[in-house]
PDB file of C-alpha atoms in Angstrom:
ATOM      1  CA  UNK A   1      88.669  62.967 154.556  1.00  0.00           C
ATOM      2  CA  UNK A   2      91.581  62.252 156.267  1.00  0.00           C
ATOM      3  CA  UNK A   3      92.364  65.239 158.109  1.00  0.00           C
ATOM      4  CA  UNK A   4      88.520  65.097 159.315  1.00  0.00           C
ATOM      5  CA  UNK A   5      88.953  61.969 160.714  1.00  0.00           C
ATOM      6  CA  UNK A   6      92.421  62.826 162.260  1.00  0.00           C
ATOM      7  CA  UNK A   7      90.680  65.437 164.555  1.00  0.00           C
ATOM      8  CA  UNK A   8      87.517  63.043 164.654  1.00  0.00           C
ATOM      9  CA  UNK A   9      90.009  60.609 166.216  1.00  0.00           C
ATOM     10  CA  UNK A  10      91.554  62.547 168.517  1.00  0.00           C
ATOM     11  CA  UNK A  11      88.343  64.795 169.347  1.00  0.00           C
ATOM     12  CA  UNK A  12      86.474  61.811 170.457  1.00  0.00           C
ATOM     13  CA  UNK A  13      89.942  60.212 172.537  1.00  0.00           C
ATOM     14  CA  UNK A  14      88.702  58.535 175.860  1.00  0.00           C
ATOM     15  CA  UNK A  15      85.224  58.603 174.897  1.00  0.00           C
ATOM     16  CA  UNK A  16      82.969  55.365 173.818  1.00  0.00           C
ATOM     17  CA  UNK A  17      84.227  55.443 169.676  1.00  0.00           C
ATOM     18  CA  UNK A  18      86.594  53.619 167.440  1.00  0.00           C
ATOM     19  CA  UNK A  19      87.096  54.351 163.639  1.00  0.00           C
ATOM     20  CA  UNK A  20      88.473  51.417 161.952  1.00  0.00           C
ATOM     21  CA  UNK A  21      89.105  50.839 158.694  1.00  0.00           C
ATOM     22  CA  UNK A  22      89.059  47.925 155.115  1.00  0.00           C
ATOM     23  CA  UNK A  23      91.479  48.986 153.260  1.00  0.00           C
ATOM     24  CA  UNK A  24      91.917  48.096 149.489  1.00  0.00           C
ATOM     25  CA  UNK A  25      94.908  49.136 148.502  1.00  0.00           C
ATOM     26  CA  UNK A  26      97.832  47.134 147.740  1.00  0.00           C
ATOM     27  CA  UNK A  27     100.121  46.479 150.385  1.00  0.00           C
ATOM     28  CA  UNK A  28     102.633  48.640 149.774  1.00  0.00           C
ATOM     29  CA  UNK A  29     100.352  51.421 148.543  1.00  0.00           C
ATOM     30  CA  UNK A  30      98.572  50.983 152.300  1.00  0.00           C
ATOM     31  CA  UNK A  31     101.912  51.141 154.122  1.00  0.00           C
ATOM     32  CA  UNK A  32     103.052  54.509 152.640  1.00  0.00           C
ATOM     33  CA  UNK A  33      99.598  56.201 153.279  1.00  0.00           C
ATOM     34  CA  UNK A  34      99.416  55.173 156.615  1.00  0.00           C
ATOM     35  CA  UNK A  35     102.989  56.823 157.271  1.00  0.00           C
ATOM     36  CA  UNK A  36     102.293  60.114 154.853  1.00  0.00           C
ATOM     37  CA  UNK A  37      98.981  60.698 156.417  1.00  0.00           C
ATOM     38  CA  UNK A  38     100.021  59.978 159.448  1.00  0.00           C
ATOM     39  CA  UNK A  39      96.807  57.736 159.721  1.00  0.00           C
ATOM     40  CA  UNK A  40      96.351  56.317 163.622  1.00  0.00           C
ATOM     41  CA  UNK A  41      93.403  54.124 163.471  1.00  0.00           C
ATOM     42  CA  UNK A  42      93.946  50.319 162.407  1.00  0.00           C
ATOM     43  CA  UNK A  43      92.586  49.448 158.900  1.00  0.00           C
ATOM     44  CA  UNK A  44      92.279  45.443 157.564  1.00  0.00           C
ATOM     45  CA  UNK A  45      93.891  45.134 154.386  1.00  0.00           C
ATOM     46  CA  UNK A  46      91.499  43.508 152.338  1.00  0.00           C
ATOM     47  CA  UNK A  47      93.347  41.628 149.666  1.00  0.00           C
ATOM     48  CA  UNK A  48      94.633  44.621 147.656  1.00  0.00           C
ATOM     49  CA  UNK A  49      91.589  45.183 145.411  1.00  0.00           C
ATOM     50  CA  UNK A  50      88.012  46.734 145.771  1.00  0.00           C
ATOM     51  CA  UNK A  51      87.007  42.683 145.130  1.00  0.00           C
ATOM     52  CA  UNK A  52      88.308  41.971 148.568  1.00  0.00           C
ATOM     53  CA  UNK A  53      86.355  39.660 150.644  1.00  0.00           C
ATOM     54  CA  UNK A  54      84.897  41.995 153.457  1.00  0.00           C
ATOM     55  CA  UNK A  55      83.981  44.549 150.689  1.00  0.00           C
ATOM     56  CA  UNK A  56      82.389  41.636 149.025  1.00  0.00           C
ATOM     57  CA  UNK A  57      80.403  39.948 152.268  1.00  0.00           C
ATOM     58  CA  UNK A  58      79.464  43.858 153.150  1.00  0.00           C
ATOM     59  CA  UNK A  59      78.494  43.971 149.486  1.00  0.00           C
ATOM     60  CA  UNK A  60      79.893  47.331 148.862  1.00  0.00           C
ATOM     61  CA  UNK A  61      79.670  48.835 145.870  1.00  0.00           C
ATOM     62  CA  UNK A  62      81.458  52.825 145.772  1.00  0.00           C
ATOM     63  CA  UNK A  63      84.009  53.891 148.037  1.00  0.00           C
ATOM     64  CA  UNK A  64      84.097  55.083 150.234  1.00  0.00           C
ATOM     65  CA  UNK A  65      81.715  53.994 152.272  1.00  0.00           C
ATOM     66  CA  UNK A  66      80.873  54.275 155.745  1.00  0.00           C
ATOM     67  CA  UNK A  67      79.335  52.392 158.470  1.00  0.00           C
ATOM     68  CA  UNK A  68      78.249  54.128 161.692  1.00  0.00           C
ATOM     69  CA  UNK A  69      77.865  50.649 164.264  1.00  0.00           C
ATOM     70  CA  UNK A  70      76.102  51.452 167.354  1.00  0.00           C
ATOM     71  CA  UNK A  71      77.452  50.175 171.148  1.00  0.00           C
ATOM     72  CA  UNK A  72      75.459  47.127 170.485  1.00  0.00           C
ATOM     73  CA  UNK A  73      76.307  46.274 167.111  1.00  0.00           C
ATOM     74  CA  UNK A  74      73.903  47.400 165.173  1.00  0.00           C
ATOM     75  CA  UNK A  75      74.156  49.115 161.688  1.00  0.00           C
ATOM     76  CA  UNK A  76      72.594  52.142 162.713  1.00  0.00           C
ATOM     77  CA  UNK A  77      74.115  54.655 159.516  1.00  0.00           C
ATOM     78  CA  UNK A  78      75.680  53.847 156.179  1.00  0.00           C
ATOM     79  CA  UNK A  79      76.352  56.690 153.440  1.00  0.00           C
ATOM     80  CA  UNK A  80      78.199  55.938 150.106  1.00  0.00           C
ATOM     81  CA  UNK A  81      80.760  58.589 149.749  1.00  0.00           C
ATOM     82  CA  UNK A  82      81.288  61.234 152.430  1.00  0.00           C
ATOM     83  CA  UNK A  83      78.243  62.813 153.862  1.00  0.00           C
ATOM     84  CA  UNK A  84      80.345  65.819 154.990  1.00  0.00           C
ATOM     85  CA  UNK A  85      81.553  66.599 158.030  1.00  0.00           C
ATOM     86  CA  UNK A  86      78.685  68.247 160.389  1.00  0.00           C
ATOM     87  CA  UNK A  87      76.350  65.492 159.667  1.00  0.00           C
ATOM     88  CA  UNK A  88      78.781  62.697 160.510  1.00  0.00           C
ATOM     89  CA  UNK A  89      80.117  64.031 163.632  1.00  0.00           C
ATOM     90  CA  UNK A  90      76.236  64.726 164.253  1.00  0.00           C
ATOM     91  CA  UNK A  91      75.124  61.278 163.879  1.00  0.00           C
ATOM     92  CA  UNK A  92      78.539  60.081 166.176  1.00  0.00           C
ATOM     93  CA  UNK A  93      77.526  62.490 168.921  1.00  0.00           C
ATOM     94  CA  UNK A  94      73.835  61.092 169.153  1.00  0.00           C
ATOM     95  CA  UNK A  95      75.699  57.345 168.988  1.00  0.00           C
ATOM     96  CA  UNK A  96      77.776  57.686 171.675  1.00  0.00           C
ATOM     97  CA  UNK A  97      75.853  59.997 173.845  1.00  0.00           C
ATOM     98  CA  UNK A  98      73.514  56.735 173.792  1.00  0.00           C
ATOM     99  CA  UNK A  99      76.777  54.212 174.433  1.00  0.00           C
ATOM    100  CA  UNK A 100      77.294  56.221 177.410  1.00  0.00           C
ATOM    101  CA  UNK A 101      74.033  56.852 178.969  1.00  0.00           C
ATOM    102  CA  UNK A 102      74.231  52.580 179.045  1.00  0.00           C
ATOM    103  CA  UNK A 103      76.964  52.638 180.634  1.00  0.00           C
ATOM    104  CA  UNK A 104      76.013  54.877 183.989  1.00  0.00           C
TER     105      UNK A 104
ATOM    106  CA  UNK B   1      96.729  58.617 126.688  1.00  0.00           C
ATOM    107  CA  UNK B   2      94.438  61.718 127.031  1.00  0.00           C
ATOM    108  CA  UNK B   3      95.207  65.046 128.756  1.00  0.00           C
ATOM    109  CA  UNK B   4      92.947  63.897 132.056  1.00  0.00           C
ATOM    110  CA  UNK B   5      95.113  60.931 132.914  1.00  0.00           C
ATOM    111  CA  UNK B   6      98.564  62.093 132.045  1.00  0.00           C
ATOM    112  CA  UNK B   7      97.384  65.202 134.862  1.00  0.00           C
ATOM    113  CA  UNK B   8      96.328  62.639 137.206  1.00  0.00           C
ATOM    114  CA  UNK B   9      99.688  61.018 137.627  1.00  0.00           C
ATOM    115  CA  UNK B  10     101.713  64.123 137.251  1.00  0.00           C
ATOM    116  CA  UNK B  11      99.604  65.066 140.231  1.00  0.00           C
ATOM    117  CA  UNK B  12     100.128  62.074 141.891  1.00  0.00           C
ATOM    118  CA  UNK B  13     104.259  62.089 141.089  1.00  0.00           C
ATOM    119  CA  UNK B  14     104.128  65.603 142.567  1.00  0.00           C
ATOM    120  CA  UNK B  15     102.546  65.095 145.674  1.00  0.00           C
ATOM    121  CA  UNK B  16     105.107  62.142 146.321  1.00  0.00           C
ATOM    122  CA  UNK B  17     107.930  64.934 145.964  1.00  0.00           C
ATOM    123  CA  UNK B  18     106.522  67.532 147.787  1.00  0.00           C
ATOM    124  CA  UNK B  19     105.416  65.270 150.435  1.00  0.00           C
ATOM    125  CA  UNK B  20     109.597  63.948 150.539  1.00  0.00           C
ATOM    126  CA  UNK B  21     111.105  67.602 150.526  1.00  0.00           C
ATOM    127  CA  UNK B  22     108.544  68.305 153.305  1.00  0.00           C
ATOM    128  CA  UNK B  23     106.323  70.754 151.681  1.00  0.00           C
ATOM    129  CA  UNK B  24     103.290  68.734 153.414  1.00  0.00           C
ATOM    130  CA  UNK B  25     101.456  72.160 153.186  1.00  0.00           C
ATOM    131  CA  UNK B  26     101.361  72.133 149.208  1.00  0.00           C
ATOM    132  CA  UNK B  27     101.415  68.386 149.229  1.00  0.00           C
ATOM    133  CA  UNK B  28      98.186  67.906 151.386  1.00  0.00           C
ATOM    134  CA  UNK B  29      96.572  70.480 148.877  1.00  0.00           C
ATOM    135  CA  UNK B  30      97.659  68.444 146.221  1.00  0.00           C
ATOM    136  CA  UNK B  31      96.317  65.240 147.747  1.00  0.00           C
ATOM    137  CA  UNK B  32      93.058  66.584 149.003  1.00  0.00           C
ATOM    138  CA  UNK B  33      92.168  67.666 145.628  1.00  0.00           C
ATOM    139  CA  UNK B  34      92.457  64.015 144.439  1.00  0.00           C
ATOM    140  CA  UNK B  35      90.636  63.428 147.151  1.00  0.00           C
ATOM    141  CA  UNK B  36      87.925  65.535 146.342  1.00  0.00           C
ATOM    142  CA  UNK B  37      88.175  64.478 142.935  1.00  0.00           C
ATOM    143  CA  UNK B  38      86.377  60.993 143.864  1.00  0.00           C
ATOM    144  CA  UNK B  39      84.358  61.876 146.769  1.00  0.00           C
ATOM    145  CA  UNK B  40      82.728  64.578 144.955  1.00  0.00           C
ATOM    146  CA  UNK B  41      82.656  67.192 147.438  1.00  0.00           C
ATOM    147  CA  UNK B  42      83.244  71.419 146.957  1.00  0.00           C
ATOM    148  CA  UNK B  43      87.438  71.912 147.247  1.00  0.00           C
ATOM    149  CA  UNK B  44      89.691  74.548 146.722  1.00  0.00           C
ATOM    150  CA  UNK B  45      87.082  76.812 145.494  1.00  0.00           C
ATOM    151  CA  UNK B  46      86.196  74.295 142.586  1.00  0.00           C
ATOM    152  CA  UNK B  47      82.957  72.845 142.635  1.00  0.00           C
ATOM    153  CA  UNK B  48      83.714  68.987 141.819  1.00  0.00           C
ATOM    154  CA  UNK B  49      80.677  67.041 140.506  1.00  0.00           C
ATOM    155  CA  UNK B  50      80.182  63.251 138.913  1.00  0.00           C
ATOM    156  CA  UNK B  51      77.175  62.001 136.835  1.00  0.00           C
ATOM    157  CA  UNK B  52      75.875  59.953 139.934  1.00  0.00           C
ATOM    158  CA  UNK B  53      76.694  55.894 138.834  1.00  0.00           C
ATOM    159  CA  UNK B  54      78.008  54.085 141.433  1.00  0.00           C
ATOM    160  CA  UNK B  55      81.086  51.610 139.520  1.00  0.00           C
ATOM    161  CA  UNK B  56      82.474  48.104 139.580  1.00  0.00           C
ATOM    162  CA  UNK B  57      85.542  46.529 137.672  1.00  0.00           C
ATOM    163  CA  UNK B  58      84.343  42.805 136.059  1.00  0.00           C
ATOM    164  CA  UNK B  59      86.917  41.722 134.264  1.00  0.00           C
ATOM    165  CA  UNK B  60      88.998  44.086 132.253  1.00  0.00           C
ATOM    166  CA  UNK B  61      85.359  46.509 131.694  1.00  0.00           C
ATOM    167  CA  UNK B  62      84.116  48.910 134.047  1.00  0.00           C
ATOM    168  CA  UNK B  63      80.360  48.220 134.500  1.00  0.00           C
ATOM    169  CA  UNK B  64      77.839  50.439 135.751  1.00  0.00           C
ATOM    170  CA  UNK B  65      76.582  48.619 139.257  1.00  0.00           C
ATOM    171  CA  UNK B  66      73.879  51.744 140.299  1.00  0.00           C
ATOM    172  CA  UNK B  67      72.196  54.593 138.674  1.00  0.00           C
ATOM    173  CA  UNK B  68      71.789  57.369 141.929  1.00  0.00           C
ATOM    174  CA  UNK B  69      68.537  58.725 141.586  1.00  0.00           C
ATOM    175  CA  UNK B  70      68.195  62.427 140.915  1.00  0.00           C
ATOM    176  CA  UNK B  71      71.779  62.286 139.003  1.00  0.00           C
ATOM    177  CA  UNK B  72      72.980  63.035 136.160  1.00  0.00           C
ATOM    178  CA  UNK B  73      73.338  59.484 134.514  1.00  0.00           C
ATOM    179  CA  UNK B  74      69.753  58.783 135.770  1.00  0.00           C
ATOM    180  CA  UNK B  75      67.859  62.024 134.450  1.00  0.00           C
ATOM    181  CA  UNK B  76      69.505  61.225 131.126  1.00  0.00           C
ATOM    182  CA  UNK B  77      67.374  57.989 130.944  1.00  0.00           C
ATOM    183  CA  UNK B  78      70.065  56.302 129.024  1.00  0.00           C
ATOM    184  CA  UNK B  79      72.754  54.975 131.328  1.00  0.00           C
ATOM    185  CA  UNK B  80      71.090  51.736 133.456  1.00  0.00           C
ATOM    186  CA  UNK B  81      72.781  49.227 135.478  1.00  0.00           C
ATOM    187  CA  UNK B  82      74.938  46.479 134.124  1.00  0.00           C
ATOM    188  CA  UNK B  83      75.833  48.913 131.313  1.00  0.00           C
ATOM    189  CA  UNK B  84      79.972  49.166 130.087  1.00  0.00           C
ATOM    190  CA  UNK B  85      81.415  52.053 129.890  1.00  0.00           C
ATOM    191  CA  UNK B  86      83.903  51.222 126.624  1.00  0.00           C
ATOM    192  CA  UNK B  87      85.288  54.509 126.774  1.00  0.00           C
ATOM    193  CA  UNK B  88      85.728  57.907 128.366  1.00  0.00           C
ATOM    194  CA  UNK B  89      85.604  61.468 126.686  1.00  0.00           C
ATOM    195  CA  UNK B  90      85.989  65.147 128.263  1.00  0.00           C
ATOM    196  CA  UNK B  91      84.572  67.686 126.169  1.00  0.00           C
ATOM    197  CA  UNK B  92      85.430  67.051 122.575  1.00  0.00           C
ATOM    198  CA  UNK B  93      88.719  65.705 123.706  1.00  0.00           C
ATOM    199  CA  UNK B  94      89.765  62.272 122.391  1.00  0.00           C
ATOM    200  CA  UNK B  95      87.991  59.265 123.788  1.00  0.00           C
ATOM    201  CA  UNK B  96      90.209  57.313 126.174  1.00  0.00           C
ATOM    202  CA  UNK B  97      89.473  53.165 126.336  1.00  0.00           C
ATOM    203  CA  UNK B  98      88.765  52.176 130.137  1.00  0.00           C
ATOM    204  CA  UNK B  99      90.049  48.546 129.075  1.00  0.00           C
ATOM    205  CA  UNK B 100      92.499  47.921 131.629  1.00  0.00           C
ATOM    206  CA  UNK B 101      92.961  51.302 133.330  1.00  0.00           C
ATOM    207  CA  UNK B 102      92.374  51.157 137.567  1.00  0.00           C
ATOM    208  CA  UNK B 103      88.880  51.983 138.731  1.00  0.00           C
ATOM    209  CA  UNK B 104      90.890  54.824 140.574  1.00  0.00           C
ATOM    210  CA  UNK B 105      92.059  56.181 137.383  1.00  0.00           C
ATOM    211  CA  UNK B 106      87.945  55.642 135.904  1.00  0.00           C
ATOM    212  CA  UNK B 107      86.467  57.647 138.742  1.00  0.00           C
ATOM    213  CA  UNK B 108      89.264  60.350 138.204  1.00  0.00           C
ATOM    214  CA  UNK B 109      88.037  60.511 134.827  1.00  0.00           C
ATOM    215  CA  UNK B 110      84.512  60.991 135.485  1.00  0.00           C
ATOM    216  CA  UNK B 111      84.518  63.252 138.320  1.00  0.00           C
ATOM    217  CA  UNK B 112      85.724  66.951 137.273  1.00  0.00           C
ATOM    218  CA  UNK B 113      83.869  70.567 137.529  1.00  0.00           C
ATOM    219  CA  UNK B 114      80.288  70.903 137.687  1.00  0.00           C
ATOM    220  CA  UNK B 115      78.885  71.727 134.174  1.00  0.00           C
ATOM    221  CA  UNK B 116      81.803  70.280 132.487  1.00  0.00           C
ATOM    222  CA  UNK B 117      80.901  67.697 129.390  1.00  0.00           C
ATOM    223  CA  UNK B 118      81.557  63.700 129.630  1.00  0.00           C
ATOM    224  CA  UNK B 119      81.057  62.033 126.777  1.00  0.00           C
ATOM    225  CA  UNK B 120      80.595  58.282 127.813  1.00  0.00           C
ATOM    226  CA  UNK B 121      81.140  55.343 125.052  1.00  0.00           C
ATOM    227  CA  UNK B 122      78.652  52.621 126.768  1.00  0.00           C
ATOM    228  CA  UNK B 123      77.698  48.858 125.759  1.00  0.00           C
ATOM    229  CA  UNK B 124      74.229  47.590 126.843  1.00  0.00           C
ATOM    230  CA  UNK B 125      74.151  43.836 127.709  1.00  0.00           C
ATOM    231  CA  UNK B 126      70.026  43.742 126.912  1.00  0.00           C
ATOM    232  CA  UNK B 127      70.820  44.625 122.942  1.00  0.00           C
ATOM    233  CA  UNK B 128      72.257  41.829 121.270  1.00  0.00           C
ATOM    234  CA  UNK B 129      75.147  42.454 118.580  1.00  0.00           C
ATOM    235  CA  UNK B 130      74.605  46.245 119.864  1.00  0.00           C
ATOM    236  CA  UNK B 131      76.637  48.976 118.319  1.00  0.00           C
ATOM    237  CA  UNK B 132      78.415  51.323 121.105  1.00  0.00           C
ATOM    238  CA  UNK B 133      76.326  54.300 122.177  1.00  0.00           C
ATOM    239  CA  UNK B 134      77.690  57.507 122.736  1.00  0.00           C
ATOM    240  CA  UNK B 135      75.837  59.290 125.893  1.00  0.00           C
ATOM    241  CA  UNK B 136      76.558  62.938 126.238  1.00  0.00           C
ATOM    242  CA  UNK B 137      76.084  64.068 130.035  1.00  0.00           C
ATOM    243  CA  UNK B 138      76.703  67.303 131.791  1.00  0.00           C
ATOM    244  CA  UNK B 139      78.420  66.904 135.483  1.00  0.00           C
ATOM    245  CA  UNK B 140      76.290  67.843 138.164  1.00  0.00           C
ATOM    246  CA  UNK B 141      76.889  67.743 141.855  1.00  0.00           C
ATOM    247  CA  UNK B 142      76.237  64.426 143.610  1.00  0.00           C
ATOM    248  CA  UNK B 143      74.787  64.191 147.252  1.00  0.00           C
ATOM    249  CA  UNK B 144      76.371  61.301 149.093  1.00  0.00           C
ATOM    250  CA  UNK B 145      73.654  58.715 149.315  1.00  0.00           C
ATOM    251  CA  UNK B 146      72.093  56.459 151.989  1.00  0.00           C
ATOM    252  CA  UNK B 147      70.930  53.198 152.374  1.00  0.00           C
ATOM    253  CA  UNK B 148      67.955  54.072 152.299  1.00  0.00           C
ATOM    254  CA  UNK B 149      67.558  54.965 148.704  1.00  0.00           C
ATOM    255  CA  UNK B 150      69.190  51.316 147.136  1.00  0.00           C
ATOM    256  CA  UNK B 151      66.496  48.786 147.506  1.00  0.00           C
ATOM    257  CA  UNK B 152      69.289  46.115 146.916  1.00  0.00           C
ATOM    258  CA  UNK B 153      72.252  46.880 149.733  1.00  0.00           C
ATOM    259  CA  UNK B 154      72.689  44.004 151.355  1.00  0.00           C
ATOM    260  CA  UNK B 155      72.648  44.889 154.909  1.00  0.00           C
ATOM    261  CA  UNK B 156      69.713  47.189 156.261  1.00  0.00           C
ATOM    262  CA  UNK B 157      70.038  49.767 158.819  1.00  0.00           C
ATOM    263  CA  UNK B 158      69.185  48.430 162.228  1.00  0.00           C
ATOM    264  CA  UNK B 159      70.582  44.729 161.949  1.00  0.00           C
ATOM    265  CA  UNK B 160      73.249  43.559 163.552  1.00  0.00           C
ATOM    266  CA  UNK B 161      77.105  43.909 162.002  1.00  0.00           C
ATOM    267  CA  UNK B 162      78.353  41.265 160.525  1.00  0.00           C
ATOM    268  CA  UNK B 163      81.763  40.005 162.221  1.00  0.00           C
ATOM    269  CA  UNK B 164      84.502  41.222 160.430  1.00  0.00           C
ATOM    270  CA  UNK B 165      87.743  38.930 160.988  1.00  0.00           C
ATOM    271  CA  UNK B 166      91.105  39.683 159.043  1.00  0.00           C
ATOM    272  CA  UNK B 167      94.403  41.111 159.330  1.00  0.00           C
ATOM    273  CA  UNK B 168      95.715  44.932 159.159  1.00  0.00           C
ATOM    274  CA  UNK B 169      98.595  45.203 157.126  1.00  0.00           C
ATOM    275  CA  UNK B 170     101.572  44.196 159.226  1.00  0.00           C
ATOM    276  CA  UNK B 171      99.601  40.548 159.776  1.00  0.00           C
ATOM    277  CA  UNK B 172      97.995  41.394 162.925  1.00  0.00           C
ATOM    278  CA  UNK B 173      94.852  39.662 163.466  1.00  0.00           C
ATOM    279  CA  UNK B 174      91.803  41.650 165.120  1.00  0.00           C
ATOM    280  CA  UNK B 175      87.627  41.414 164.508  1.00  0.00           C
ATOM    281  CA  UNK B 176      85.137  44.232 164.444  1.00  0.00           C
ATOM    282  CA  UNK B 177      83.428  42.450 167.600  1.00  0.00           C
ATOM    283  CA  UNK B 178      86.856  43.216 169.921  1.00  0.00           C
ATOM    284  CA  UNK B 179      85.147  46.845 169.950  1.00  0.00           C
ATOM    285  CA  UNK B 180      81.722  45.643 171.147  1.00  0.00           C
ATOM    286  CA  UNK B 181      80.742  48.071 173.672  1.00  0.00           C
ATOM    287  CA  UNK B 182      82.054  50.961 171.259  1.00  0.00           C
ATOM    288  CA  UNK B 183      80.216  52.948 168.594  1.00  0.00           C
ATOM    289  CA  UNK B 184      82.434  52.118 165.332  1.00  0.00           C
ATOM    290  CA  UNK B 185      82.884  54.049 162.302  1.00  0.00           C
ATOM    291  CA  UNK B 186      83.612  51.344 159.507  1.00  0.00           C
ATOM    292  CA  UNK B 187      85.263  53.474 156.896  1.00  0.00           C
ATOM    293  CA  UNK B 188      85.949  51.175 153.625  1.00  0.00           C
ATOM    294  CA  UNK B 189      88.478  53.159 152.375  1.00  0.00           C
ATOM    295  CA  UNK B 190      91.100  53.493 149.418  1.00  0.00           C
ATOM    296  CA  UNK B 191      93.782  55.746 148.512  1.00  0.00           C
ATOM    297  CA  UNK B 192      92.194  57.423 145.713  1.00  0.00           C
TER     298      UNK B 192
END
């Protein structure tokens, strides 16, 4: 995962998109990832378990899960566990080819 | 402790040297098959499968929270939510106790090779004063799953985001609605 969202990140630089991340990982588990894995995008740390409170007010339930939020804020995607590559950067492109047609 | 685990954290020791001496090559090989391990996807030529239940720690037990449709777990008509898993077998290894072990370690445990044999201990809360069951399962691959197929998530596709206000892990405060204007990717992640 992490290498695909590496080049996600840095594919999709100066266009419409943010990945962000909740974390639950101890602290000092999080801090050594983020520096091994060179990991870029911001992450809250959510209390050091998978009992954190955002995972618990999202009510998540496997990890990892993912949320695809359009320009508007609203929950457009959600998969529980990777749904691969292709069909994640398929359902970004469609996102933010939207976010930008609003914007012209 | 069985064969399964004491791998596990060998791998895990020797990805922390090979990631210090700066073989990052090996090392990322190393950490992507962990990876792999939980997200249940084909790696390294080995095709990694689960039994489809999605997990939650209560306590010091590791209950079964979801039953994926079309698994494993679920065509076996014997695993159902709110079920314990006691204990973990691979094979006819030695059963290994889940009482106190990480859910990391758990979904190590029960992801490995596709037609591989779990045997799971499990406790059913509906049978009073019942005896442990032993379910036999055979690992099978496991499509990642939408929202669209669990009646009971609690946020449906199409409403608005919650806000999301907290702190990364140096302190710094920031909310999901500071990137309003931006499609997000909300990745609830762990290091497993």
């Amino acid at each position: 995962m992490y290498p695909h969202e590496r080049s996600l990140v840095k594919r999709l630089e100066g266009r419409p998109f943010v990945l962000l991340g909740v974390n639950s990982d101890p602290k000092e588990r999080l801090r050594k990832v983020l520096e091994q894995e060179n990991i870029t995008w911001r992450s809250w740390w959510d209390g050091g378990s998978t009992g954190g409170p955002i995972a618990q007010a999202w009510g998540i339930r496997g990890w990892p899960t993912l949320f695809l939020i359009d320009h508007k804020g609203v929950i457009r995607h959600q998969h529980l566990g990777s749904p691969g590559g292709e069909v994640l950067d398929e359902e970004l492109e469609k996102l933010i080819a939207e976010a930008e047609a609003a914007k012209e | 402790m069985s064969l399964q685990v004491a791998n596990n954290s060998l791998r895990k020791h020797m990805k922390s040297i090979l990631l210090r001496t700066g073989e990052t090559c090996i090392g990322t090989a190393a950490f992507m098959l962990m990876f792999c391990l939980v997200a249940g996807v084909k790696c390294l030529g080995q095709d990694v499968a689960g039994i489809g239940v999605a997990l939650n720690k209560e306590g010091d037990g590791i209950v079964v929270k979801q039953v994926l449709s079309g698994g494993p777990a679920a065509l076996s008509g014997k695993i159902k939510a709110n079920d314990r898993i006691i204990a973990i077998a691979q094979g006819d290894q030695p059963a290994v106790k889940t009482a106190g072990l990480d859910m990391s370690k758990v979904v190590q445990m029960i992801r490995g090779p596709k037609g591989s044999v779990i045997r799971l201990t499990m406790l059913s809360p509906d049978r009073e004063n019942s005896t442990p069951q032993i379910v036999e399962l055979v690992r099978g691959e496991i499509k990642a799953i939408t929202a669209a197929a669990s009646a009971k998530e609690k946020f449906v596709l199409g409403q608005a985001a919650p806000e999301i206000e907290g702190e990364d892990v140096d302190g710094k405060e920031f909310t999901l609605s500071d990137y309003r204007g931006k499609v997000i990717l909300v990745d609830f992640w762990g290091d497993w």
